[in-house]
GROMACS .gro file of C-alpha atoms in nm:
model
  219
    1MET     CA    1  -0.003  -4.115  -6.673
    2TYR     CA    2  -0.317  -4.141  -6.454
    3THR     CA    3  -0.363  -4.514  -6.410
    4VAL     CA    4  -0.327  -4.697  -6.103
    5ALA     CA    5  -0.001  -4.859  -6.229
    6ASP     CA    6   0.124  -4.501  -6.316
    7LEU     CA    7   0.063  -4.341  -5.988
    8TYR     CA    8   0.127  -4.588  -5.704
    9ASP     CA    9   0.348  -4.851  -5.561
   10LEU     CA   10   0.078  -5.091  -5.430
   11THR     CA   11   0.326  -5.260  -5.173
   12HIS     CA   12   0.280  -4.945  -4.947
   13THR     CA   13  -0.097  -4.992  -4.884
   14ALA     CA   14  -0.341  -5.248  -4.737
   15ALA     CA   15  -0.586  -5.145  -5.005
   16ALA     CA   16  -0.382  -5.317  -5.276
   17PRO     CA   17  -0.644  -5.591  -5.333
   18LEU     CA   18  -0.901  -5.311  -5.395
   19LEU     CA   19  -0.679  -5.099  -5.630
   20SER     CA   20  -0.510  -5.356  -5.822
   21PRO     CA   21  -0.808  -5.458  -6.027
   22CYS     CA   22  -0.867  -5.107  -6.120
   23ARG     CA   23  -0.739  -4.923  -6.433
   24TYR     CA   24  -0.811  -4.580  -6.286
   25PRO     CA   25  -0.788  -4.513  -5.916
   26TRP     CA   26  -1.112  -4.342  -5.883
   27GLU     CA   27  -1.278  -4.665  -5.969
   28ALA     CA   28  -1.204  -4.785  -5.613
   29LEU     CA   29  -1.395  -4.499  -5.433
   30ALA     CA   30  -1.715  -4.685  -5.447
   31GLY     CA   31  -1.574  -4.971  -5.270
   32ILE     CA   32  -1.378  -4.826  -4.996
   33GLY     CA   33  -1.613  -4.864  -4.725
   34ASP     CA   34  -1.697  -5.255  -4.811
   35PHE     CA   35  -1.337  -5.321  -4.836
   36ILE     CA   36  -1.268  -5.202  -4.492
   37LEU     CA   37  -1.552  -5.401  -4.351
   38SER     CA   38  -1.407  -5.711  -4.501
   39LEU     CA   39  -1.066  -5.644  -4.428
   40GLY     CA   40  -1.116  -5.527  -4.063
   41PRO     CA   41  -1.225  -5.845  -3.894
   42THR     CA   42  -0.931  -6.038  -4.059
   43LEU     CA   43  -0.668  -5.807  -3.873
   44PRO     CA   44  -0.459  -5.961  -3.593
   45LYS     CA   45  -0.637  -5.899  -3.261
   46GLU     CA   46  -0.312  -5.868  -3.080
   47GLU     CA   47  -0.218  -5.577  -3.300
   48TYR     CA   48  -0.533  -5.392  -3.353
   49ASP     CA   49  -0.803  -5.266  -3.113
   50ASN     CA   50  -1.164  -5.266  -3.211
   51PRO     CA   51  -1.314  -4.968  -3.014
   52ALA     CA   52  -1.626  -4.953  -3.223
   53PRO     CA   53  -1.811  -5.228  -3.446
   54THR     CA   54  -1.637  -5.080  -3.771
   55VAL     CA   55  -1.349  -4.906  -3.642
   56TRP     CA   56  -1.000  -5.092  -3.624
   57ILE     CA   57  -0.702  -4.898  -3.463
   58ALA     CA   58  -0.339  -5.043  -3.435
   59ARG     CA   59  -0.243  -5.054  -3.099
   60SER     CA   60   0.086  -4.887  -3.194
   61ALA     CA   61  -0.106  -4.571  -3.322
   62LYS     CA   62  -0.130  -4.267  -3.125
   63VAL     CA   63  -0.490  -4.093  -3.143
   64ALA     CA   64  -0.552  -3.800  -2.938
   65PRO     CA   65  -0.848  -3.825  -2.717
   66THR     CA   66  -1.011  -3.540  -2.883
   67ALA     CA   67  -1.028  -3.693  -3.239
   68SER     CA   68  -1.362  -3.808  -3.391
   69ILE     CA   69  -1.350  -4.142  -3.573
   70THR     CA   70  -1.646  -4.282  -3.733
   71GLY     CA   71  -1.645  -4.625  -3.924
   72PRO     CA   72  -1.582  -4.791  -4.128
   73CYS     CA   73  -1.227  -4.700  -4.072
   74ILE     CA   74  -0.892  -4.858  -4.024
   75ILE     CA   75  -0.598  -4.670  -3.876
   76GLY     CA   76  -0.250  -4.849  -3.938
   77PRO     CA   77   0.047  -4.889  -3.723
   78GLU     CA   78   0.280  -4.620  -3.585
   79THR     CA   79   0.011  -4.348  -3.751
   80GLU     CA   80  -0.070  -4.032  -3.552
   81VAL     CA   81  -0.409  -3.891  -3.521
   82ARG     CA   82  -0.393  -3.553  -3.364
   83HIS     CA   83  -0.617  -3.306  -3.175
   84CYS     CA   84  -0.961  -3.271  -3.322
   85ALA     CA   85  -0.912  -3.477  -3.631
   86PHE     CA   86  -1.241  -3.559  -3.785
   87ILE     CA   87  -1.263  -3.904  -3.977
   88ARG     CA   88  -1.608  -3.929  -4.112
   89GLY     CA   89  -1.606  -4.293  -4.222
   90ASN     CA   90  -1.476  -4.496  -4.525
   91ALA     CA   91  -1.112  -4.403  -4.442
   92LEU     CA   92  -0.820  -4.656  -4.472
   93VAL     CA   93  -0.526  -4.487  -4.317
   94GLY     CA   94  -0.182  -4.653  -4.362
   95ALA     CA   95   0.108  -4.712  -4.151
   96GLY     CA   96   0.328  -4.432  -4.024
   97ALA     CA   97   0.083  -4.182  -4.148
   98VAL     CA   98  -0.017  -3.836  -3.989
   99VAL     CA   99  -0.371  -3.694  -3.975
  100GLY     CA  100  -0.333  -3.351  -3.814
  101ASN     CA  101  -0.523  -3.117  -3.607
  102SER     CA  102  -0.858  -3.032  -3.734
  103THR     CA  103  -0.776  -3.246  -4.058
  104GLU     CA  104  -1.110  -3.385  -4.217
  105LEU     CA  105  -1.117  -3.734  -4.381
  106LYS     CA  106  -1.416  -3.888  -4.583
  107ASN     CA  107  -1.401  -4.182  -4.830
  108VAL     CA  108  -1.030  -4.176  -4.881
  109ILE     CA  109  -0.730  -4.413  -4.893
  110LEU     CA  110  -0.406  -4.274  -4.747
  111PHE     CA  111  -0.111  -4.501  -4.838
  112ASP     CA  112   0.162  -4.542  -4.581
  113LYS     CA  113   0.346  -4.264  -4.451
  114VAL     CA  114   0.105  -4.006  -4.599
  115GLN     CA  115   0.097  -3.660  -4.405
  116VAL     CA  116  -0.200  -3.438  -4.391
  117PRO     CA  117  -0.104  -3.255  -4.077
  118HIS     CA  118  -0.271  -2.918  -4.061
  119TYR     CA  119  -0.618  -2.811  -4.118
  120ASN     CA  120  -0.679  -3.037  -4.454
  121TYR     CA  121  -0.986  -3.172  -4.609
  122VAL     CA  122  -0.943  -3.488  -4.789
  123GLY     CA  123  -1.269  -3.632  -4.948
  124ASP     CA  124  -1.315  -3.890  -5.211
  125SER     CA  125  -0.950  -3.907  -5.278
  126ILE     CA  126  -0.652  -4.132  -5.276
  127LEU     CA  127  -0.292  -4.015  -5.161
  128GLY     CA  128  -0.003  -4.225  -5.249
  129TYR     CA  129   0.302  -4.320  -5.047
  130LYS     CA  130   0.472  -4.033  -4.870
  131ALA     CA  131   0.243  -3.790  -5.024
  132HIS     CA  132   0.209  -3.474  -4.808
  133MET     CA  133  -0.029  -3.200  -4.808
  134GLY     CA  134   0.080  -2.857  -4.670
  135ALA     CA  135  -0.121  -2.677  -4.420
  136GLY     CA  136  -0.463  -2.560  -4.524
  137SER     CA  137  -0.455  -2.741  -4.854
  138ILE     CA  138  -0.773  -2.920  -4.951
  139THR     CA  139  -0.930  -3.149  -5.205
  140SER     CA  140  -1.249  -3.013  -5.342
  141ASN     CA  141  -1.457  -3.315  -5.446
  142VAL     CA  142  -1.782  -3.159  -5.600
  143LYS     CA  143  -1.828  -2.952  -5.882
  144SER     CA  144  -2.016  -2.638  -5.864
  145ASP     CA  145  -2.283  -2.748  -6.111
  146LYS     CA  146  -2.296  -3.077  -5.944
  147LEU     CA  147  -2.251  -3.284  -6.266
  148PRO     CA  148  -2.022  -3.576  -6.284
  149VAL     CA  149  -1.644  -3.513  -6.247
  150VAL     CA  150  -1.444  -3.552  -6.551
  151VAL     CA  151  -1.054  -3.603  -6.554
  152ARG     CA  152  -0.900  -3.368  -6.814
  153ASP     CA  153  -0.558  -3.395  -6.976
  154GLY     CA  154  -0.523  -3.144  -7.226
  155GLU     CA  155  -0.786  -3.237  -7.494
  156THR     CA  156  -0.844  -3.576  -7.347
  157GLU     CA  157  -1.142  -3.627  -7.119
  158VAL     CA  158  -1.201  -3.944  -6.917
  159GLU     CA  159  -1.536  -3.976  -6.752
  160THR     CA  160  -1.562  -4.090  -6.387
  161GLY     CA  161  -1.913  -4.141  -6.374
  162ARG     CA  162  -1.916  -3.993  -6.011
  163LYS     CA  163  -2.041  -3.670  -5.863
  164LYS     CA  164  -1.768  -3.685  -5.597
  165VAL     CA  165  -1.407  -3.710  -5.691
  166GLY     CA  166  -1.136  -3.538  -5.501
  167ALA     CA  167  -0.768  -3.576  -5.594
  168MET     CA  168  -0.554  -3.865  -5.699
  169LEU     CA  169  -0.192  -3.801  -5.582
  170GLY     CA  170   0.073  -4.021  -5.665
  171ASP     CA  171   0.338  -4.143  -5.451
  172GLU     CA  172   0.561  -3.872  -5.296
  173VAL     CA  173   0.363  -3.576  -5.414
  174GLU     CA  174   0.414  -3.235  -5.221
  175VAL     CA  175   0.117  -2.994  -5.220
  176GLY     CA  176   0.211  -2.641  -5.110
  177CYS     CA  177   0.031  -2.459  -4.839
  178GLY     CA  178  -0.315  -2.315  -4.888
  179SER     CA  179  -0.363  -2.507  -5.225
  180VAL     CA  180  -0.686  -2.624  -5.374
  181LEU     CA  181  -0.713  -2.944  -5.569
  182ASN     CA  182  -1.022  -2.909  -5.781
  183PRO     CA  183  -1.240  -3.198  -5.850
  184GLY     CA  184  -1.064  -3.473  -6.070
  185THR     CA  185  -0.730  -3.342  -6.011
  186VAL     CA  186  -0.456  -3.616  -6.077
  187VAL     CA  187  -0.079  -3.534  -5.978
  188GLY     CA  188   0.176  -3.776  -6.107
  189LYS     CA  189   0.449  -3.936  -5.886
  190GLY     CA  190   0.702  -3.702  -5.718
  191SER     CA  191   0.547  -3.374  -5.845
  192HIS     CA  192   0.551  -3.071  -5.637
  193ILE     CA  193   0.266  -2.798  -5.635
  194TYR     CA  194   0.346  -2.432  -5.538
  195PRO     CA  195   0.170  -2.292  -5.238
  196LEU     CA  196  -0.165  -2.112  -5.301
  197SER     CA  197  -0.231  -2.288  -5.627
  198SER     CA  198  -0.559  -2.398  -5.784
  199VAL     CA  199  -0.502  -2.711  -5.962
  200ARG     CA  200  -0.730  -2.861  -6.239
  201GLY     CA  201  -0.688  -3.156  -6.459
  202THR     CA  202  -0.367  -3.351  -6.462
  203VAL     CA  203   0.004  -3.268  -6.363
  204PRO     CA  204   0.280  -3.493  -6.508
  205ALA     CA  205   0.496  -3.698  -6.288
  206ASN     CA  206   0.820  -3.537  -6.169
  207SER     CA  207   0.697  -3.192  -6.223
  208ILE     CA  208   0.671  -2.855  -6.062
  209TYR     CA  209   0.325  -2.696  -6.100
  210LYS     CA  210   0.379  -2.320  -6.053
  211ARG     CA  211   0.030  -2.204  -6.198
  212GLN     CA  212  -0.229  -2.315  -6.453
  213GLY     CA  213  -0.037  -2.350  -6.774
  214GLU     CA  214   0.305  -2.327  -6.619
  215VAL     CA  215   0.437  -2.664  -6.525
  216ALA     CA  216   0.801  -2.739  -6.529
  217GLU     CA  217   1.003  -3.037  -6.534
  218LYS     CA  218   1.201  -3.124  -6.216
  219ARG     CA  219   1.572  -3.133  -6.269
   0.00000   0.00000   0.00000
């Protein structure tokens, strides 16, 4: 349930060539920056501005003058980057997305129509098509003991080999306000996370996560 094929429809991201060879999505995290640097120069010049050597912004995107954008970064068509957004690099933001006020991005892939609209931190994470993170919800990407992140599904453990892994959110996942997605969290397609949740491990597709140990199937 936590492979790339399980979580994502790759027709909704420019990162499909990066993700498609991967079994697990976190395998793509190490290559985001290099992928952007290879893709950026190939983007149509009539459709994308290149305001900095490693930054490409679609001409149809709306970017607030107070936003801070550091490359490598691509901002897709019709995307909105709002007041004081902080994009720290290695960020591939899809078409029709929203990066909200005071939201921070770092080493991420946001599929088309992702919304991270209010006070979100998204680091070392991949958010699927139409995924939405409620106000103040964040991805925690480093364990307190600084050891490599392990993805857990019951008694099954999958080593990521990385010290920084945030959350892998499948297509159309909804994360409630104020929630924390702990390192190595994977949420299946179409699932909803209750507000103020602390999520660890994996959440099956089409589920409602109420609290640890209480996950209901959506009807």
